[in-house]
Every structure is written in C-alpha cells, then in structure tokens.
Amino acid sequence: MKRIVTFILINLKSYAEGTGQRAHQIATMAQSVSEESGVEIGLAAGYIDLHPLSRHFEIPIYAQHVDGVPPGAFTGHVTASAVRQAGAVGSLLNHSERRLTLAALEAGLKALTEEKLSSVICTNNEATSAAAAALHPTYVAVEPPELIGSGVSVSKANPEIITRSVAAVREVNPEGKVLTGAGIQSGECVKIAVDLGTDGVLLASSVVKAKDPGAVLRDLVSLL
Ligand code: G3P
C-alpha cells in the first residue's frame, strides 16, 4: 500500500556541520523546501541545538536519543520531559551509533510515550524491525549499518532489506510506519524507498556535509 505523507528526517548527528549556526542554516533551507514541496522535513538535532531550533522553526525537531528515566536524581541523563520542554516533538532511539539494550529501548520508548512524543526506533535488519514494531513506536527506521555514511544508497544497494522490513513491520502492526536510511542522497533514492512501501527516509551526511544543503534537499523531494 502506498502511503500519502512522506517524511524526510535529517539526522544532524554530532557533525561539526550539523551544530550551531550551520544547524540553523540547514533548518532554514529544510523549512523552505518543506513549504515549497509540501513534504514533511524534520531535523534530529543535538541536545544543545534543540531549543534554539524549535524556537525559530516550524519544522519538527527531534532529539537523537533519550534516556529511559523520569525527571529526578539522575546526573548526566537526558529525559523525554527535558527534550519536550526544549521543543522537540520526538526522538530517535537505538540508532546504529547509539545502540541500546532491549530494556533501555523499552524504557526510552515508554518515556517518550508518556510525554506524548514521537518515537523513531532504528533497526538494522528485518528481524529487528519486526521486534521494534512489536513495541509500537511512531516509526521503525531500518538502516543497514555497513551503508551508513558510505555514500552508497540502501535504495540501490539493498532494496530487499527495505521490502522485507516493510513486510515484517506490517505483519506485526498493519498500521506501522517505516522509514529507511543509509546513503540516501537523491530524489531517486527517496522515490525508490517510497515505492517499496516506506513512509519516508532517514538520512544525514548527504545534506549535513553538502556544500549546498538546499540543493540536496530540493533534489530529495523532487520526485515525490
Ligand atoms: O540516521 C541516518 C544515518 O544513520 C544515515 O546516515 O550519512 O548514510 O545518510 P547517512
């Protein structure tokens, strides 16, 4: 089944080019491309940039991780309540660069749900996608780790993982939303992913490290 709303989530990671003033520039371009195209574009920003970005922009701002603890006597933790108060609408969980135990993942998801925040659980294959779907996050985002940051797109190099993950998620939860990522860099990559049944894509380096992020963003939405 082809879904109508496509979501493009840009993970700014901890790249120097994804923080501070440069994060602000990317957000400016993302908001303008989103308004022009009607495609939903969000940013998953570092904690320090959450409030500056959410205060200035209408596009959805996500955190990259939350700890599954309530507000309280926890030093050096970031709670779902804190990211909500900073203006974030949700968070990634279990990114390939921030893997969690199953217990920590469940606790992080519970914390997000209690704060009425969106959740994007990252996975690495169809089996973990099915397991993540059983937790009922807002999105499952499947990314083959070997293609992350490689410049080689999952849509072209491993479309089967997308097809199999979409099927695995929808078998567990027919309404489950699926993103895919790793090496996504063009409108063609996005179109293939959506045609294979996803609700959008999760990507980082092609936008964050681009000389002209606006041009890449316009290309990403060009075939939708
Ligand atoms: O979170 C998105 C990410 O892991 C994919 O990275 O640089 O391959 O788009 P990239």
Tab-separated table of C-alpha atoms and ligand atoms in Angstrom, residues 9-13 15 44 92 95-97 122 143-144 147-152 180-185 202-207 209, ligand 1:
chain	number	residue	atom	x	y	z
A	9	LEU	CA	14.161	13.168	8.693
A	10	ILE	CA	17.658	14.632	8.594
A	11	ASN	CA	19.891	13.407	11.411
A	12	LEU	CA	22.451	16.124	12.133
A	13	LYS	CA	24.410	13.599	14.270
A	15	TYR	CA	28.864	16.591	12.828
A	44	ALA	CA	17.148	15.298	14.574
A	92	LEU	CA	15.367	8.677	17.636
A	95	HIS	CA	20.417	4.494	16.345
A	96	SER	CA	23.243	2.372	14.982
A	97	GLU	CA	25.637	4.866	16.577
A	122	CYS	CA	16.256	2.444	14.414
A	143	GLU	CA	19.330	1.203	8.196
A	144	PRO	CA	21.947	-1.372	7.173
A	147	LEU	CA	25.931	1.560	4.255
A	148	ILE	CA	25.626	4.374	6.795
A	149	GLY	CA	27.814	7.292	5.752
A	150	SER	CA	29.096	5.271	2.798
A	151	GLY	CA	27.644	7.378	0.002
A	152	VAL	CA	26.079	4.152	-1.311
A	180	THR	CA	14.686	3.638	5.750
A	181	GLY	CA	18.141	5.139	5.620
A	182	ALA	CA	21.852	4.781	4.858
A	183	GLY	CA	23.452	6.565	1.954
A	184	ILE	CA	20.226	8.305	0.850
A	185	GLN	CA	21.323	11.219	-1.323
A	202	LEU	CA	16.224	8.988	7.498
A	203	LEU	CA	19.492	10.473	6.299
A	204	ALA	CA	22.458	12.530	7.391
A	205	SER	CA	25.691	13.084	5.501
A	206	SER	CA	24.376	13.936	2.037
A	207	VAL	CA	22.637	17.000	3.478
A	209	LYS	CA	28.087	17.629	4.770
B	1	G3P	O1	20.499	8.467	10.854
B	1	G3P	C1	20.760	8.462	9.492
B	1	G3P	C2	22.038	7.835	9.191
B	1	G3P	O2	22.463	6.837	10.018
B	1	G3P	C3	22.307	7.603	7.766
B	1	G3P	O3	23.472	8.294	7.555
B	1	G3P	O4	25.071	9.593	6.313
B	1	G3P	O5	24.290	7.397	5.436
B	1	G3P	O6	22.742	9.347	5.428
B	1	G3P	P1	23.917	8.663	6.090
